mmCIF file of N, CA and C in Angstrom:
data_model
loop_
_atom_site.group_PDB
_atom_site.id
_atom_site.type_symbol
_atom_site.label_atom_id
_atom_site.label_comp_id
_atom_site.label_asym_id
_atom_site.label_seq_id
_atom_site.Cartn_x
_atom_site.Cartn_y
_atom_site.Cartn_z
ATOM 1 N N MET A 16 -31.297 58.349 60.010
ATOM 2 C CA MET A 16 -31.170 58.597 61.383
ATOM 3 C C MET A 16 -30.247 59.514 61.358
ATOM 4 N N GLU A 17 -30.603 61.327 62.262
ATOM 5 C CA GLU A 17 -29.736 62.295 62.299
ATOM 6 C C GLU A 17 -28.447 62.265 63.672
ATOM 7 N N LYS A 18 -27.333 62.580 63.840
ATOM 8 C CA LYS A 18 -26.480 61.987 63.984
ATOM 9 C C LYS A 18 -26.058 63.514 65.019
ATOM 10 N N VAL A 19 -25.702 63.399 66.072
ATOM 11 C CA VAL A 19 -25.260 64.509 66.910
ATOM 12 C C VAL A 19 -24.313 64.223 67.863
ATOM 13 N N GLN A 20 -23.388 64.527 68.445
ATOM 14 C CA GLN A 20 -22.434 65.202 69.552
ATOM 15 C C GLN A 20 -22.417 65.077 70.859
ATOM 16 N N ILE A 21 -21.912 64.223 71.800
ATOM 17 C CA ILE A 21 -22.186 64.568 72.930
ATOM 18 C C ILE A 21 -20.668 64.044 73.227
ATOM 19 N N ASN A 22 -20.129 64.538 74.622
ATOM 20 C CA ASN A 22 -19.067 64.955 75.029
ATOM 21 C C ASN A 22 -19.155 64.785 76.678
ATOM 22 N N VAL A 23 -18.434 63.601 76.714
ATOM 23 C CA VAL A 23 -18.110 62.750 78.185
ATOM 24 C C VAL A 23 -17.137 63.158 78.921
ATOM 25 N N ARG A 24 -16.977 63.392 80.131
ATOM 26 C CA ARG A 24 -15.465 62.816 80.433
ATOM 27 C C ARG A 24 -15.810 61.547 81.809
ATOM 28 N N VAL A 25 -14.682 59.772 81.193
ATOM 29 C CA VAL A 25 -14.811 59.898 81.934
ATOM 30 C C VAL A 25 -13.028 59.326 81.708
ATOM 31 N N ASP A 26 -13.005 58.222 82.816
ATOM 32 C CA ASP A 26 -11.999 58.274 83.493
ATOM 33 C C ASP A 26 -10.526 57.362 82.614
ATOM 34 N N ALA A 27 -9.588 57.823 82.946
ATOM 35 C CA ALA A 27 -8.533 57.167 81.743
ATOM 36 C C ALA A 27 -8.947 55.952 81.412
ATOM 37 N N ALA A 28 -8.816 55.195 82.513
ATOM 38 C CA ALA A 28 -8.179 53.659 83.056
ATOM 39 C C ALA A 28 -9.373 53.240 81.437
ATOM 40 N N VAL A 29 -11.002 53.146 81.986
ATOM 41 C CA VAL A 29 -11.719 53.022 81.114
ATOM 42 C C VAL A 29 -11.759 54.065 80.036
ATOM 43 N N LYS A 30 -11.104 54.918 79.654
ATOM 44 C CA LYS A 30 -10.541 54.963 78.026
ATOM 45 C C LYS A 30 -10.351 54.352 77.323
ATOM 46 N N HIS A 31 -8.782 53.970 78.229
ATOM 47 C CA HIS A 31 -7.668 52.845 77.743
ATOM 48 C C HIS A 31 -8.360 51.446 78.182
ATOM 49 N N ALA A 32 -9.204 51.192 78.575
ATOM 50 C CA ALA A 32 -9.835 49.641 78.115
ATOM 51 C C ALA A 32 -10.804 50.222 76.595
ATOM 52 N N VAL A 33 -11.785 50.422 76.670
ATOM 53 C CA VAL A 33 -12.499 50.353 75.635
ATOM 54 C C VAL A 33 -11.344 50.693 73.621
ATOM 55 N N ASP A 34 -10.164 51.554 74.319
ATOM 56 C CA ASP A 34 -9.310 51.439 73.101
ATOM 57 C C ASP A 34 -8.704 50.331 72.479
ATOM 58 N N GLY A 35 -8.579 49.838 74.250
ATOM 59 C CA GLY A 35 -7.503 48.221 73.796
ATOM 60 C C GLY A 35 -8.688 47.324 73.634
ATOM 61 N N TYR A 36 -10.397 47.197 73.966
ATOM 62 C CA TYR A 36 -11.118 46.017 72.993
ATOM 63 C C TYR A 36 -11.261 47.242 71.465
ATOM 64 N N CYS A 37 -11.648 48.398 71.291
ATOM 65 C CA CYS A 37 -12.185 48.312 69.681
ATOM 66 C C CYS A 37 -10.470 48.589 68.673
ATOM 67 N N LYS A 38 -9.830 49.132 68.697
ATOM 68 C CA LYS A 38 -8.872 48.669 68.371
ATOM 69 C C LYS A 38 -8.246 47.741 67.230
ATOM 70 N N PRO A 39 -7.650 46.756 68.522
ATOM 71 C CA PRO A 39 -7.226 45.081 67.568
ATOM 72 C C PRO A 39 -8.691 44.751 66.755
ATOM 73 N N ARG A 40 -9.706 44.896 67.411
ATOM 74 C CA ARG A 40 -11.088 44.404 66.177
ATOM 75 C C ARG A 40 -11.595 45.023 65.182
ATOM 76 N N GLY A 41 -11.051 46.289 65.492
ATOM 77 C CA GLY A 41 -11.621 47.294 64.283
ATOM 78 C C GLY A 41 -12.528 47.819 64.387
ATOM 79 N N VAL A 42 -13.152 47.751 65.327
ATOM 80 C CA VAL A 42 -14.846 48.623 66.232
ATOM 81 C C VAL A 42 -14.031 50.354 66.391
ATOM 82 N N ALA A 43 -15.455 51.223 65.996
ATOM 83 C CA ALA A 43 -15.229 52.436 65.572
ATOM 84 C C ALA A 43 -15.861 52.714 67.183
ATOM 85 N N MET A 44 -15.046 53.357 67.626
ATOM 86 C CA MET A 44 -14.944 53.863 69.279
ATOM 87 C C MET A 44 -16.313 54.709 69.231
ATOM 88 N N ASN A 45 -16.815 54.661 68.311
ATOM 89 C CA ASN A 45 -18.726 55.910 68.113
ATOM 90 C C ASN A 45 -19.105 54.672 67.925
ATOM 91 N N HIS A 46 -19.333 53.731 67.040
ATOM 92 C CA HIS A 46 -20.314 52.233 67.840
ATOM 93 C C HIS A 46 -20.105 51.377 68.409
ATOM 94 N N PHE A 47 -18.938 51.320 69.298
ATOM 95 C CA PHE A 47 -18.821 50.747 70.431
ATOM 96 C C PHE A 47 -19.578 51.769 71.652
ATOM 97 N N VAL A 48 -19.459 53.122 71.653
ATOM 98 C CA VAL A 48 -19.970 53.860 73.024
ATOM 99 C C VAL A 48 -21.707 53.295 72.524
ATOM 100 N N GLN A 49 -21.676 54.079 71.215
ATOM 101 C CA GLN A 49 -23.343 54.024 71.193
ATOM 102 C C GLN A 49 -24.119 52.654 71.052
ATOM 103 N N GLU A 50 -23.587 51.357 70.876
ATOM 104 C CA GLU A 50 -24.235 50.344 71.054
ATOM 105 C C GLU A 50 -23.974 49.680 73.051
ATOM 106 N N ALA A 51 -22.946 50.680 73.360
ATOM 107 C CA ALA A 51 -22.969 50.703 74.620
ATOM 108 C C ALA A 51 -24.225 51.366 75.326
ATOM 109 N N LEU A 52 -24.474 52.495 74.915
ATOM 110 C CA LEU A 52 -25.650 53.498 75.769
ATOM 111 C C LEU A 52 -26.675 52.744 75.596
ATOM 112 N N LEU A 53 -27.326 51.788 74.228
ATOM 113 C CA LEU A 53 -28.308 51.281 74.185
ATOM 114 C C LEU A 53 -28.486 50.076 75.053
ATOM 115 N N ASP A 54 -27.605 49.532 74.979
ATOM 116 C CA ASP A 54 -28.481 48.451 76.031
ATOM 117 C C ASP A 54 -27.878 48.714 77.734
ATOM 118 N N ARG A 55 -27.549 50.013 78.032
ATOM 119 C CA ARG A 55 -27.700 50.064 79.246
ATOM 120 C C ARG A 55 -29.083 51.047 79.501
ATOM 121 N N LEU A 56 -29.351 51.374 78.463
ATOM 122 C CA LEU A 56 -31.310 51.935 78.364
ATOM 123 C C LEU A 56 -31.908 50.604 77.954
ATOM 124 N N GLU A 57 -31.789 49.712 77.234
ATOM 125 C CA GLU A 57 -32.414 48.182 77.631
ATOM 126 C C GLU A 57 -32.958 47.604 78.825
ATOM 127 N N GLU A 58 -31.107 47.739 79.307
ATOM 128 C CA GLU A 58 -31.638 47.182 80.492
ATOM 129 C C GLU A 58 -32.744 47.908 81.878
ATOM 130 N N LEU A 59 -32.161 48.878 81.936
ATOM 131 C CA LEU A 59 -32.906 49.860 82.852
ATOM 132 C C LEU A 59 -34.629 49.554 82.105
ATOM 133 N N GLU A 60 -34.875 49.637 80.674
ATOM 134 C CA GLU A 60 -36.139 49.677 80.327
ATOM 135 C C GLU A 60 -36.397 47.787 80.868
ATOM 136 N N ASP A 61 -35.973 46.877 81.208
ATOM 137 C CA ASP A 61 -36.629 45.594 81.863
ATOM 138 C C ASP A 61 -36.238 45.452 82.790
ATOM 139 N N ILE A 62 -35.907 46.348 83.657
ATOM 140 C CA ILE A 62 -36.029 46.861 85.204
ATOM 141 C C ILE A 62 -37.142 47.510 85.177
ATOM 142 N N GLU A 63 -36.826 48.028 84.820
ATOM 143 C CA GLU A 63 -39.444 48.658 84.796
ATOM 144 C C GLU A 63 -40.181 47.771 84.986
ATOM 145 N N ASP A 64 -39.597 46.623 83.960
ATOM 146 C CA ASP A 64 -40.797 46.216 83.089
ATOM 147 C C ASP A 64 -41.054 45.252 84.318
ATOM 148 N N LEU A 65 -39.563 44.903 84.962
ATOM 149 C CA LEU A 65 -39.602 43.399 85.783
ATOM 150 C C LEU A 65 -40.641 44.296 87.510
ATOM 151 N N LYS A 66 -39.800 45.563 87.483
ATOM 152 C CA LYS A 66 -40.651 45.935 88.733
ATOM 153 C C LYS A 66 -42.957 46.171 88.762
ATOM 154 N N LYS A 67 -42.461 45.809 87.685
ATOM 155 C CA LYS A 67 -44.767 46.126 87.280
ATOM 156 C C LYS A 67 -44.623 44.772 87.783
ATOM 157 N N ILE A 68 -44.689 44.281 87.064
ATOM 158 C CA ILE A 68 -44.599 42.314 86.820
ATOM 159 C C ILE A 68 -44.351 41.553 88.385
ATOM 160 N N ARG A 69 -43.722 42.664 89.225
ATOM 161 C CA ARG A 69 -43.443 41.334 90.655
ATOM 162 C C ARG A 69 -44.105 41.561 91.434
ATOM 163 N N HIS A 70 -45.079 42.214 90.619
ATOM 164 C CA HIS A 70 -46.563 42.009 91.947
ATOM 165 C C HIS A 70 -47.617 41.246 91.252
ATOM 166 N N GLU A 71 -47.515 40.629 89.940
ATOM 167 C CA GLU A 71 -48.670 39.977 89.308
ATOM 168 C C GLU A 71 -48.785 38.599 89.723
ATOM 169 N N PRO A 72 -50.254 37.902 90.082
ATOM 170 C CA PRO A 72 -50.002 37.128 90.770
ATOM 171 C C PRO A 72 -49.424 35.596 89.705
ATOM 172 N N THR A 73 -49.421 34.915 90.623
ATOM 173 C CA THR A 73 -48.681 33.663 89.373
ATOM 174 C C THR A 73 -49.486 32.352 89.578
ATOM 175 N N ARG A 74 -49.421 31.386 88.722
ATOM 176 C CA ARG A 74 -50.302 30.191 88.467
ATOM 177 C C ARG A 74 -49.137 28.973 89.125
ATOM 178 N N PRO A 75 -49.676 27.819 89.900
ATOM 179 C CA PRO A 75 -48.225 26.335 89.872
ATOM 180 C C PRO A 75 -48.470 25.789 88.275
ATOM 181 N N LEU A 76 -47.038 26.327 88.022
ATOM 182 C CA LEU A 76 -46.859 25.257 86.599
ATOM 183 C C LEU A 76 -47.645 24.173 86.387
ATOM 184 N N ALA A 77 -48.333 23.659 87.187
ATOM 185 C CA ALA A 77 -48.717 22.161 86.885
ATOM 186 C C ALA A 77 -49.912 22.600 86.265
ATOM 187 N N ASP A 78 -51.033 23.311 86.744
ATOM 188 C CA ASP A 78 -52.042 24.128 86.034
ATOM 189 C C ASP A 78 -51.938 24.932 84.885
ATOM 190 N N VAL A 79 -51.006 25.415 84.163
ATOM 191 C CA VAL A 79 -50.224 25.973 83.090
ATOM 192 C C VAL A 79 -50.237 24.948 81.925
ATOM 193 N N LEU A 80 -49.845 23.315 82.822
ATOM 194 C CA LEU A 80 -49.336 22.318 81.751
ATOM 195 C C LEU A 80 -50.607 21.692 81.504
ATOM 196 N N ARG A 81 -51.607 22.008 82.596
ATOM 197 C CA ARG A 81 -52.935 20.956 82.233
ATOM 198 C C ARG A 81 -53.342 21.871 81.077
ATOM 199 N N GLU A 82 -54.020 23.088 81.526
ATOM 200 C CA GLU A 82 -54.047 23.973 80.767
ATOM 201 C C GLU A 82 -53.991 23.720 78.930
ATOM 202 N N LEU A 83 -52.853 23.540 78.762
ATOM 203 C CA LEU A 83 -52.136 23.461 77.245
ATOM 204 C C LEU A 83 -52.041 22.049 76.972
ATOM 205 N N GLY A 84 -52.425 21.121 77.609
ATOM 206 C CA GLY A 84 -53.215 19.964 77.103
ATOM 207 C C GLY A 84 -51.241 19.321 77.403
ATOM 208 N N ILE A 85 -50.387 19.697 77.985
ATOM 209 C CA ILE A 85 -48.846 19.076 77.849
ATOM 210 C C ILE A 85 -49.097 17.924 79.528
ATOM 211 N N ASP A 86 -48.361 16.768 79.081
ATOM 212 C CA ASP A 86 -47.994 16.122 80.281
ATOM 213 C C ASP A 86 -46.536 16.368 81.007
ATOM 214 N N GLY A 87 -46.654 16.948 81.957
ATOM 215 C CA GLY A 87 -45.701 17.699 82.881
ATOM 216 C C GLY A 87 -44.724 16.730 83.469
ATOM 217 N N SER A 88 -44.549 15.142 82.746
ATOM 218 C CA SER A 88 -43.748 14.259 83.619
ATOM 219 C C SER A 88 -43.175 14.471 82.669
ATOM 220 N N LEU A 89 -41.653 13.972 83.222
ATOM 221 C CA LEU A 89 -40.025 13.766 82.357
ATOM 222 C C LEU A 89 -39.963 12.955 81.901
#
């Protein structure tokens, strides 16, 4: 994968917190930031998926269990 550089400005307290997490654990800041960005992008995709399925019709659990041949009693 090609690597490119991005420059951002963050609050000094955020930078300090990231340093405080990464240094004692031996985690490279580049890795930490890349993983954080990927996690956030995944969360945003999940939110979009939830918006799409929010209005899908639902079915009672008992009906689903019956179709699967599962006894719903505990």
